[in-house]
Coordinates of N, CA and C in Angstrom, one line a residue:
Chain Y
X269 N 7.2 15.9 8.2 CA 6.5 14.9 7.4 C 5.6 14.1 8.2
X270 N 4.6 13.5 7.6 CA 3.6 12.7 8.3 C 4.1 11.3 8.5
X271 N 3.9 10.8 9.7 CA 4.4 9.4 10.0 C 3.3 8.7 10.7
X272 N 3.3 7.4 10.5 CA 2.4 6.5 11.3 C 3.3 5.5 12.0
X273 N 3.1 5.3 13.3 CA 4.0 4.5 14.1 C 3.2 3.3 14.6
X274 N 3.8 2.1 14.4 CA 3.3 0.8 14.8 C 4.3 0.1 15.7
X275 N 3.9 -0.8 16.6 CA 4.8 -1.6 17.3 C 5.4 -2.6 16.3
X276 N 6.7 -3.0 16.4 CA 7.3 -3.9 15.5 C 6.6 -5.3 15.5
X277 N 6.2 -5.8 16.7 CA 5.7 -7.1 16.8 C 4.6 -7.2 17.9
X278 N 3.7 -8.2 17.7 CA 2.7 -8.5 18.7 C 2.6 -10.1 18.6
X279 N 2.5 -10.7 19.8 CA 2.4 -12.1 19.9 C 1.1 -12.4 20.6
X280 N 0.4 -13.4 20.2 CA -0.9 -13.8 20.8 C -1.1 -15.3 20.7
X281 N -1.7 -15.9 21.7 CA -2.0 -17.3 21.6 C -3.3 -17.6 20.8
X282 N -3.4 -18.7 20.1 CA -4.6 -19.0 19.3 C -5.8 -18.9 20.2
X283 N -6.8 -18.2 19.6 CA -8.1 -18.0 20.3 C -8.1 -16.7 21.2
X284 N -7.0 -16.1 21.4 CA -6.9 -14.9 22.2 C -7.1 -13.6 21.2
X285 N -7.1 -12.5 21.8 CA -7.3 -11.2 21.1 C -6.0 -10.5 20.9
X286 N -5.7 -10.1 19.6 CA -4.5 -9.3 19.3 C -5.0 -7.9 19.0
X287 N -4.2 -6.9 19.5 CA -4.5 -5.5 19.3 C -3.2 -4.9 18.7
X288 N -3.4 -4.3 17.6 CA -2.3 -3.6 16.9 C -2.6 -2.1 16.8
X289 N -1.7 -1.3 17.3 CA -1.9 0.1 17.3 C -1.2 0.8 16.2
X290 N -1.7 2.0 15.9 CA -1.1 2.9 14.9 C -1.3 4.3 15.3
X291 N -0.3 5.0 15.5 CA -0.4 6.4 16.0 C 0.1 7.4 15.0
X292 N -0.6 8.5 14.8 CA -0.2 9.5 13.9 C -0.9 10.8 14.1
X293 N -0.2 11.9 14.0 CA -0.8 13.2 14.3 C -2.0 13.6 13.4
X294 N -2.1 13.1 12.2 CA -3.2 13.4 11.3 C -4.4 12.5 11.4
X295 N -4.2 11.5 12.3 CA -5.4 10.5 12.4 C -6.6 11.1 12.9
X296 N -6.6 12.2 13.8 CA -7.9 12.8 14.2 C -8.7 13.3 13.0
X297 N -8.1 13.5 11.9 CA -8.8 14.1 10.8 C -8.9 13.2 9.6
X298 N -8.3 12.0 9.6 CA -8.2 11.1 8.5 C -8.5 9.7 8.9
X299 N -9.2 9.0 8.0 CA -9.5 7.6 8.2 C -8.2 6.7 8.2
X300 N -8.3 5.6 8.9 CA -7.3 4.6 8.9 C -7.7 3.3 8.1
X301 N -6.8 2.8 7.4 CA -7.0 1.5 6.6 C -5.9 0.5 7.2
X302 N -6.2 -0.8 7.1 CA -5.3 -1.8 7.5 C -5.2 -2.9 6.4
X303 N -3.9 -3.3 6.2 CA -3.6 -4.3 5.2 C -2.8 -5.4 5.9
X304 N -3.2 -6.6 5.5 CA -2.5 -7.9 5.9 C -1.6 -8.3 4.8
X305 N -0.4 -8.7 5.2 CA 0.6 -9.2 4.2 C 1.2 -10.5 4.7
X306 N 0.9 -11.6 4.0 CA 1.5 -12.8 4.4 C 2.8 -13.0 3.6
X307 N 3.7 -13.9 4.1 CA 5.0 -14.0 3.5 C 5.0 -14.3 2.0
X308 N 5.6 -13.5 1.3 CA 5.7 -13.7 -0.2 C 4.5 -13.3 -1.0
X309 N 3.6 -12.6 -0.3 CA 2.3 -12.3 -1.0 C 2.1 -10.8 -1.0
X310 N 1.2 -10.3 -1.9 CA 0.9 -8.9 -2.0 C -0.1 -8.6 -0.8
X311 N -0.1 -7.3 -0.3 CA -1.0 -6.9 0.7 C -2.4 -7.1 0.4
X312 N -3.3 -7.4 1.4 CA -4.7 -7.5 1.2 C -5.4 -6.6 2.2
X313 N -6.4 -5.9 1.8 CA -7.1 -4.9 2.6 C -8.0 -5.7 3.6
X314 N -7.9 -5.4 4.9 CA -8.7 -6.1 5.9 C -9.7 -5.2 6.6
X315 N -9.3 -3.9 6.7 CA -10.2 -2.9 7.3 C -10.1 -1.6 6.5
X316 N -11.2 -1.0 6.2 CA -11.2 0.3 5.6 C -12.0 1.3 6.4
X317 N -11.7 2.6 6.2 CA -12.4 3.7 6.9 C -12.6 3.3 8.4
X318 N -11.5 3.0 9.0 CA -11.5 2.8 10.5 C -12.0 1.4 10.9
X319 N -13.2 1.0 10.5 CA -13.9 -0.1 11.1 C -14.8 -0.9 10.2
X320 N -14.6 -0.8 8.9 CA -15.4 -1.5 8.0 C -14.6 -2.7 7.3
X321 N -15.3 -3.8 7.2 CA -14.6 -5.0 6.6 C -15.0 -5.2 5.1
X322 N -14.0 -5.4 4.3 CA -14.4 -5.8 2.9 C -15.0 -7.2 2.9
X323 N -15.8 -7.4 1.8 CA -16.4 -8.8 1.7 C -15.3 -9.8 1.7
X324 N -15.6 -10.9 2.4 CA -14.6 -12.0 2.4 C -13.6 -12.0 3.6
X325 N -13.6 -10.9 4.3 CA -12.7 -10.8 5.5 C -13.5 -11.3 6.7
X326 N -12.9 -12.2 7.5 CA -13.6 -12.7 8.6 C -14.0 -11.7 9.7
X327 N -15.1 -12.0 10.4 CA -15.7 -11.1 11.4 C -14.7 -10.8 12.5
X328 N -13.8 -11.7 12.7 CA -12.9 -11.5 13.9 C -11.9 -10.3 13.7
X329 N -11.9 -9.8 12.5 CA -11.1 -8.6 12.2 C -12.0 -7.3 12.4
X330 N -11.6 -6.4 13.3 CA -12.3 -5.2 13.5 C -11.3 -4.0 13.7
X331 N -11.9 -2.8 13.7 CA -11.0 -1.7 13.9 C -11.7 -0.5 14.6
X332 N -10.9 0.4 15.1 CA -11.4 1.6 15.7 C -10.4 2.7 15.6
X333 N -10.8 3.9 15.8 CA -10.0 5.1 15.8 C -10.4 6.1 16.8
X334 N -9.5 6.6 17.6 CA -9.8 7.6 18.6 C -8.6 8.6 18.7
X335 N -8.8 9.8 18.5 CA -7.7 10.8 18.6 C -6.6 10.4 17.6
X336 N -5.4 10.4 18.1 CA -4.3 10.1 17.2 C -3.9 8.6 17.1
X337 N -4.8 7.8 17.5 CA -4.6 6.3 17.5 C -5.7 5.6 16.8
X338 N -5.2 4.6 15.9 CA -6.1 3.7 15.3 C -5.7 2.3 15.8
X339 N -6.6 1.4 15.9 CA -6.4 0.0 16.4 C -7.0 -1.0 15.5
X340 N -6.2 -2.0 15.2 CA -6.8 -3.2 14.5 C -6.9 -4.3 15.6
X341 N -8.0 -4.9 15.6 CA -8.3 -6.0 16.6 C -8.6 -7.3 15.9
X342 N -7.9 -8.3 16.4 CA -8.2 -9.7 15.8 C -8.7 -10.5 17.0
X343 N -10.0 -10.7 17.0 CA -10.7 -11.4 18.1 C -10.7 -12.9 17.9
X344 N -10.1 -13.7 18.8 CA -10.0 -15.1 18.5 C -9.0 -15.4 17.4
X345 N -7.8 -14.9 17.6 CA -6.8 -15.1 16.5 C -6.6 -16.5 16.1
X346 N -6.4 -16.7 14.8 CA -6.2 -18.1 14.3 C -4.7 -18.1 13.8
X347 N -4.2 -19.3 13.6 CA -2.8 -19.5 13.1 C -2.7 -18.9 11.8
X348 N -3.7 -18.9 11.0 CA -3.6 -18.4 9.6 C -3.6 -16.8 9.6
X349 N -3.8 -16.2 10.8 CA -3.7 -14.7 10.9 C -2.3 -14.2 11.0
X350 N -1.4 -15.2 11.2 CA 0.0 -14.8 11.3 C 0.5 -14.1 10.0
X351 N 0.9 -12.9 10.2 CA 1.3 -12.0 9.0 C 1.8 -10.7 9.5
X352 N 2.2 -9.9 8.5 CA 2.5 -8.5 8.8 C 1.3 -7.6 8.6
X353 N 1.1 -6.7 9.4 CA -0.1 -5.8 9.3 C 0.4 -4.3 9.2
X354 N -0.2 -3.6 8.2 CA 0.2 -2.2 8.0 C -1.0 -1.3 8.1
X355 N -0.9 -0.2 8.9 CA -1.9 0.8 8.8 C -1.5 1.8 7.7
X356 N -2.5 2.5 7.2 CA -2.4 3.4 6.1 C -3.3 4.6 6.3
X357 N -2.8 5.8 6.0 CA -3.7 6.9 6.0 C -3.1 8.0 5.1
X358 N -3.8 9.1 5.0 CA -3.4 10.1 4.1 C -3.5 11.5 4.8
X359 N -2.5 12.3 4.5 CA -2.5 13.7 5.0 C -1.8 14.5 3.9
X360 N -2.5 14.7 2.8 CA -1.9 15.2 1.5 C -0.9 14.1 0.9
X361 N -0.1 13.5 1.7 CA 0.7 12.4 1.2 C 0.1 11.1 1.6
X362 N 0.4 10.0 0.8 CA -0.1 8.7 1.2 C 1.0 8.0 2.1
X363 N 0.6 7.5 3.2 CA 1.6 7.1 4.2 C 1.2 5.7 4.8
X364 N 2.2 4.8 4.9 CA 2.0 3.5 5.5 C 2.7 3.5 6.9
X365 N 2.2 2.8 7.8 CA 2.9 2.6 9.1 C 4.1 1.6 8.8
X366 N 5.0 1.5 9.7 CA 6.1 0.6 9.6 C 5.9 -0.9 9.6
X367 N 4.6 -1.2 10.0 CA 4.3 -2.6 10.0 C 4.4 -3.3 11.3
X368 N 3.6 -4.3 11.6 CA 3.6 -5.0 12.8 C 3.5 -6.5 12.5
X369 N 4.5 -7.3 13.0 CA 4.5 -8.7 12.7 C 3.7 -9.4 13.8
X370 N 2.6 -10.0 13.4 CA 1.8 -10.7 14.4 C 2.1 -12.2 14.4
X371 N 2.5 -12.7 15.5 CA 2.8 -14.1 15.7 C 1.7 -14.8 16.5
X372 N 1.2 -15.9 16.0 CA 0.1 -16.6 16.7 C 0.7 -18.0 17.1
X373 N 1.0 -18.1 18.4 CA 1.5 -19.4 18.9 C 1.2 -19.6 20.4
Chain S
X107 N -13.9 -8.1 -12.2 CA -13.0 -7.7 -11.1 C -11.7 -7.3 -11.8
X108 N -11.2 -6.1 -11.3 CA -9.9 -5.6 -11.9 C -8.8 -6.4 -11.4
X109 N -7.8 -6.7 -12.3 CA -6.5 -7.3 -11.9 C -5.4 -6.4 -12.5
X110 N -4.3 -6.4 -11.7 CA -3.1 -5.6 -12.1 C -1.9 -6.6 -12.2
X111 N -1.2 -6.4 -13.3 CA 0.0 -7.3 -13.6 C 1.2 -6.4 -13.9
X112 N 2.2 -6.5 -13.0 CA 3.4 -5.7 -13.2 C 4.4 -6.5 -14.0
X113 N 5.2 -5.8 -14.7 CA 6.3 -6.4 -15.5 C 7.5 -5.3 -15.6
X114 N 8.6 -5.8 -16.0 CA 9.7 -4.9 -16.3 C 10.8 -4.9 -15.3
X115 N 10.6 -5.6 -14.1 CA 11.7 -5.6 -13.1 C 12.9 -6.4 -13.6
X116 N 13.9 -6.3 -12.8 CA 15.1 -7.1 -13.2 C 16.4 -6.6 -12.4
X117 N 17.5 -7.0 -12.9 CA 18.8 -6.6 -12.3 C 19.4 -5.5 -13.1
X118 N 19.8 -4.4 -12.5 CA 20.3 -3.3 -13.2 C 21.5 -2.7 -12.3
X119 N 22.5 -2.2 -13.0 CA 23.6 -1.6 -12.3 C 23.3 -0.3 -11.7
X120 N 24.0 0.1 -10.7 CA 23.8 1.5 -10.1 C 24.0 2.5 -11.2
X121 N 23.1 3.5 -11.2 CA 23.1 4.5 -12.2 C 22.4 4.2 -13.5
X122 N 21.9 3.0 -13.6 CA 21.1 2.5 -14.7 C 19.7 2.9 -14.7
X123 N 19.0 2.5 -15.7 CA 17.5 2.8 -15.9 C 16.7 1.5 -16.1
X124 N 15.4 1.7 -15.7 CA 14.5 0.6 -15.9 C 13.1 1.2 -16.1
X125 N 12.3 0.5 -16.8 CA 10.9 1.0 -17.0 C 9.9 -0.1 -16.6
X126 N 9.1 0.1 -15.6 CA 8.1 -0.8 -15.1 C 6.8 -0.5 -15.8
X127 N 6.1 -1.6 -16.0 CA 4.7 -1.5 -16.6 C 3.7 -2.2 -15.7
X128 N 2.5 -1.8 -15.7 CA 1.4 -2.4 -15.0 C 0.2 -2.4 -15.9
X129 N -0.2 -3.6 -16.3 CA -1.3 -3.8 -17.2 C -2.6 -4.1 -16.3
X130 N -3.6 -3.3 -16.6 CA -4.9 -3.5 -15.8 C -5.9 -4.1 -16.7
X131 N -6.6 -5.1 -16.1 CA -7.7 -5.8 -16.8 C -8.9 -5.5 -16.0
X132 N -10.1 -5.4 -16.7 CA -11.3 -5.0 -16.0 C -11.7 -3.6 -16.3
X133 N -12.8 -3.2 -15.8 CA -13.4 -1.9 -16.2 C -12.8 -0.7 -15.6
X134 N -12.9 0.4 -16.4 CA -12.7 1.7 -15.9 C -11.4 2.1 -15.3
X135 N -10.3 1.5 -15.9 CA -8.9 1.9 -15.4 C -8.8 3.4 -15.4
X136 N -9.3 4.1 -16.4 CA -9.1 5.5 -16.6 C -9.8 6.4 -15.6
X137 N -10.6 5.8 -14.7 CA -11.3 6.6 -13.7 C -10.6 6.7 -12.4
X138 N -9.5 6.0 -12.2 CA -8.8 5.9 -10.9 C -7.5 6.5 -10.9
X139 N -7.1 7.1 -9.7 CA -5.8 7.3 -9.4 C -5.0 6.0 -9.3
X140 N -3.8 6.0 -9.7 CA -2.9 4.8 -9.6 C -1.6 5.1 -8.9
X141 N -1.0 4.1 -8.3 CA 0.2 4.4 -7.5 C 1.2 3.3 -7.7
X142 N 2.4 3.6 -7.3 CA 3.5 2.6 -7.1 C 3.9 2.6 -5.7
X143 N 3.9 1.4 -5.1 CA 4.3 1.2 -3.7 C 5.4 0.2 -3.7
X144 N 6.5 0.5 -2.9 CA 7.6 -0.5 -3.0 C 7.9 -1.0 -1.6
X145 N 8.6 -2.2 -1.6 CA 9.0 -2.9 -0.4 C 10.4 -3.4 -0.5
X146 N 11.3 -2.8 0.2 CA 12.7 -3.3 0.2 C 12.7 -4.7 0.9
X147 N 13.7 -5.5 0.7 CA 13.8 -6.8 1.3 C 13.7 -6.7 2.8
X148 N 12.8 -7.4 3.4 CA 12.6 -7.4 4.9 C 12.1 -6.1 5.5
X149 N 11.7 -5.2 4.7 CA 11.2 -3.9 5.2 C 9.7 -3.7 4.9
X150 N 9.2 -2.5 5.3 CA 7.8 -2.3 5.2 C 7.4 -1.6 3.8
X151 N 6.1 -1.4 3.7 CA 5.6 -0.8 2.5 C 5.8 0.7 2.5
X152 N 6.2 1.2 1.3 CA 6.5 2.7 1.2 C 5.9 3.2 -0.1
X153 N 5.0 4.2 0.0 CA 4.5 4.8 -1.2 C 5.6 5.5 -1.9
X154 N 5.5 5.4 -3.3 CA 6.6 5.9 -4.1 C 6.0 7.1 -5.0
X155 N 5.0 6.8 -5.7 CA 4.5 7.7 -6.7 C 3.0 7.5 -7.0
X156 N 2.3 8.6 -7.4 CA 0.9 8.5 -7.7 C 0.6 9.4 -8.9
X157 N -0.5 9.0 -9.6 CA -0.9 9.8 -10.8 C -2.4 9.8 -10.9
X158 N -3.0 10.9 -11.2 CA -4.5 11.0 -11.3 C -5.0 10.3 -12.5
X159 N -6.3 10.3 -12.6 CA -7.0 9.5 -13.5 C -6.7 9.8 -15.0
X160 N -6.5 11.1 -15.3 CA -6.2 11.4 -16.7 C -4.7 11.7 -16.9
X161 N -3.9 11.5 -15.9 CA -2.4 11.7 -16.1 C -1.9 13.1 -16.0
X162 N -2.7 14.0 -15.6 CA -2.3 15.4 -15.6 C -1.6 15.8 -14.3
X163 N -1.9 15.1 -13.2 CA -1.3 15.4 -11.9 C -0.5 14.2 -11.4
X164 N 0.8 14.4 -11.0 CA 1.6 13.4 -10.5 C 2.3 13.8 -9.2
X165 N 2.6 12.9 -8.3 CA 3.5 13.3 -7.2 C 4.3 12.1 -6.9
X166 N 5.5 12.4 -6.3 CA 6.5 11.4 -6.0 C 7.0 11.6 -4.6
X167 N 7.5 10.5 -4.0 CA 8.2 10.6 -2.7 C 9.5 11.4 -2.9
X168 N 9.9 12.1 -1.8 CA 11.2 12.9 -1.9 C 12.3 12.0 -2.3
X169 N 12.3 10.7 -1.9 CA 13.5 9.8 -2.2 C 13.6 9.5 -3.6
X170 N 12.6 9.7 -4.5 CA 12.7 9.4 -5.9 C 12.5 10.6 -6.8
X171 N 12.2 11.7 -6.2 CA 11.8 12.9 -7.0 C 13.0 13.3 -7.9
X172 N 12.8 13.5 -9.1 CA 13.8 13.9 -10.1 C 14.5 12.7 -10.7
X173 N 14.2 11.5 -10.2 CA 14.8 10.3 -10.8 C 13.7 9.4 -11.4
X174 N 12.6 9.3 -10.8 CA 11.5 8.4 -11.2 C 10.3 9.3 -11.8
X175 N 9.7 8.7 -12.8 CA 8.6 9.4 -13.4 C 7.4 8.4 -13.6
X176 N 6.3 8.8 -13.1 CA 5.1 7.9 -13.3 C 4.3 8.5 -14.4
X177 N 3.7 7.6 -15.2 CA 2.9 8.0 -16.3 C 1.8 6.9 -16.6
X178 N 0.9 7.2 -17.5 CA -0.1 6.2 -17.8 C -0.6 6.4 -19.2
X179 N -1.1 5.3 -19.8 CA -1.7 5.3 -21.1 C -3.1 4.7 -21.0
X180 N -4.1 5.5 -20.8 CA -5.5 5.0 -20.6 C -6.0 4.2 -21.8
X181 N -5.6 4.5 -23.0 CA -6.0 3.7 -24.1 C -5.5 2.3 -24.1
X182 N -4.4 2.1 -23.4 CA -3.8 0.7 -23.3 C -4.0 0.2 -21.9
X183 N -4.7 0.9 -21.0 CA -5.0 0.4 -19.7 C -3.7 0.0 -19.0
X184 N -2.7 0.9 -19.1 CA -1.3 0.6 -18.6 C -0.8 1.8 -17.8
X185 N -0.1 1.4 -16.7 CA 0.6 2.4 -15.8 C 2.1 2.1 -16.0
X186 N 2.9 3.2 -15.9 CA 4.3 3.0 -16.1 C 5.1 3.7 -15.0
X187 N 6.3 3.3 -14.8 CA 7.3 4.0 -14.0 C 8.6 3.9 -14.7
X188 N 9.1 5.1 -15.1 CA 10.4 5.2 -15.6 C 11.4 5.5 -14.5
X189 N 12.4 4.7 -14.3 CA 13.3 4.8 -13.2 C 14.7 5.0 -13.7
X190 N 15.2 6.2 -13.4 CA 16.6 6.6 -13.8 C 17.5 6.7 -12.6
X191 N 18.8 6.8 -12.9 CA 19.8 7.0 -11.9 C 19.5 6.1 -10.7
X192 N 19.4 4.8 -11.0 CA 19.0 3.9 -9.9 C 20.1 3.7 -8.9
X193 N 19.7 3.5 -7.6 CA 20.6 3.3 -6.5 C 20.4 2.0 -5.9
X194 N 21.3 1.5 -5.1 CA 21.2 0.3 -4.4 C 19.9 0.3 -3.5
X195 N 19.6 1.5 -2.9 CA 18.5 1.6 -2.0 C 17.1 1.6 -2.7
X196 N 17.2 1.6 -4.0 CA 15.9 1.4 -4.8 C 15.6 -0.1 -5.0
X197 N 16.4 -1.0 -4.5 CA 16.1 -2.4 -4.6 C 14.9 -2.7 -3.8
X198 N 13.9 -3.3 -4.4 CA 12.6 -3.6 -3.8 C 11.7 -4.3 -4.7
X199 N 10.6 -4.8 -4.1 CA 9.5 -5.3 -4.9 C 8.6 -4.0 -5.1
X200 N 8.2 -3.8 -6.4 CA 7.4 -2.7 -6.7 C 6.0 -3.1 -7.0
X201 N 5.0 -2.6 -6.3 CA 3.6 -3.0 -6.5 C 2.9 -1.8 -7.2
X202 N 2.1 -2.2 -8.1 CA 1.1 -1.3 -8.8 C -0.2 -1.4 -8.0
X203 N -0.7 -0.3 -7.6 CA -1.9 -0.2 -6.7 C -2.9 0.8 -7.2
X204 N -4.2 0.3 -7.2 CA -5.3 1.2 -7.5 C -5.8 1.9 -6.3
X205 N -6.2 3.1 -6.4 CA -6.8 3.9 -5.3 C -8.3 4.0 -5.6
X206 N -9.1 3.4 -4.7 CA -10.6 3.4 -4.9 C -11.3 4.2 -3.9
X207 N -12.6 4.5 -4.2 CA -13.5 5.2 -3.3 C -14.3 4.3 -2.5
X208 N -14.2 4.5 -1.2 CA -14.9 3.6 -0.2 C -16.2 4.1 0.4
X209 N -16.6 5.3 -0.1 CA -17.8 5.8 0.5 C -17.6 7.1 1.2
X210 N -16.5 7.2 2.0 CA -16.2 8.4 2.7 C -14.8 8.9 2.5
X211 N -14.0 8.0 1.8 CA -12.6 8.4 1.6 C -12.0 7.5 0.5
X212 N -10.8 7.8 0.1 CA -10.1 7.0 -0.8 C -9.0 6.2 -0.1
X213 N -8.8 5.0 -0.7 CA -7.8 4.1 -0.1 C -7.3 3.1 -1.2
X214 N -6.2 2.5 -0.9 CA -5.6 1.5 -1.8 C -6.5 0.2 -1.8
X215 N -7.1 -0.1 -2.9 CA -8.0 -1.3 -2.9 C -7.6 -2.5 -3.7
X216 N -6.8 -2.3 -4.8 CA -6.4 -3.4 -5.6 C -4.9 -3.4 -5.8
X217 N -4.2 -4.5 -5.5 CA -2.8 -4.6 -5.6 C -2.4 -5.6 -6.7
X218 N -1.3 -5.3 -7.4 CA -0.7 -6.3 -8.2 C 0.1 -7.3 -7.4
X219 N 0.7 -8.2 -8.1 CA 1.6 -9.2 -7.3 C 3.0 -8.7 -7.2
X220 N 3.4 -7.6 -7.8 CA 4.7 -7.0 -7.7 C 5.7 -7.5 -8.7
X221 N 6.7 -6.6 -8.9 CA 7.8 -7.0 -9.8 C 9.1 -6.5 -9.0
X222 N 10.1 -7.4 -9.1 CA 11.3 -7.1 -8.3 C 12.4 -6.4 -9.1
X223 N 12.9 -5.3 -8.5 CA 14.0 -4.5 -9.0 C 15.2 -4.7 -8.1
X224 N 16.3 -5.1 -8.7 CA 17.5 -5.3 -7.9 C 18.6 -4.4 -8.6
X225 N 19.1 -3.5 -7.8 CA 20.2 -2.6 -8.2 C 21.5 -3.0 -7.6
X226 N 22.4 -3.5 -8.4 CA 23.6 -4.1 -7.9 C 24.6 -4.2 -9.1
X227 N 25.9 -4.0 -8.7 CA 27.0 -4.2 -9.7 C 27.5 -5.6 -9.7

């Protein structure tokens, strides 16, 4: 079965850069999406098709994909970016990564 | 702008049944694949089931196959999930999600606020 693997947690100081990785065997052939989920809220799309930002998402959010790895980058992380982040991709089945808790302190 | 509103969650005993609904407002519900994604307490997002735009093709995660059935009524702009033989491990928030076209691929673009299902005696 297809799996996407993320680190459980990432910590970053305010103003610094956070990098969240997502690895999966089907990523060389499929786009990655990233969702932000704050406590008690529904997920929100922050990156689609590897590196594109939906309207309303701050420019500090960016993404990349190379080989079996996709990466979400938060440049100049803010306290309000503290949340769980999930990668998502498809390989016949729809699959989410296990999620990464980002702490900004 | 489309909005999704889930309902039908609640407390049910193991082995029981529940039917979730998701009402869509906004244009062109009938043009999109729709999905249910769940999140157990303190855990991550897990895709559960999906249905194509006209309801002819469905698929389910192995964990719910044979117990859950996804369906839709495009005339009512509503998505459903019939959940039978419920187990404690089905306890979760269930999200209704639209799958949209982003220019080069499909991805989950609109999420409801979720409805909570608790399976417990």
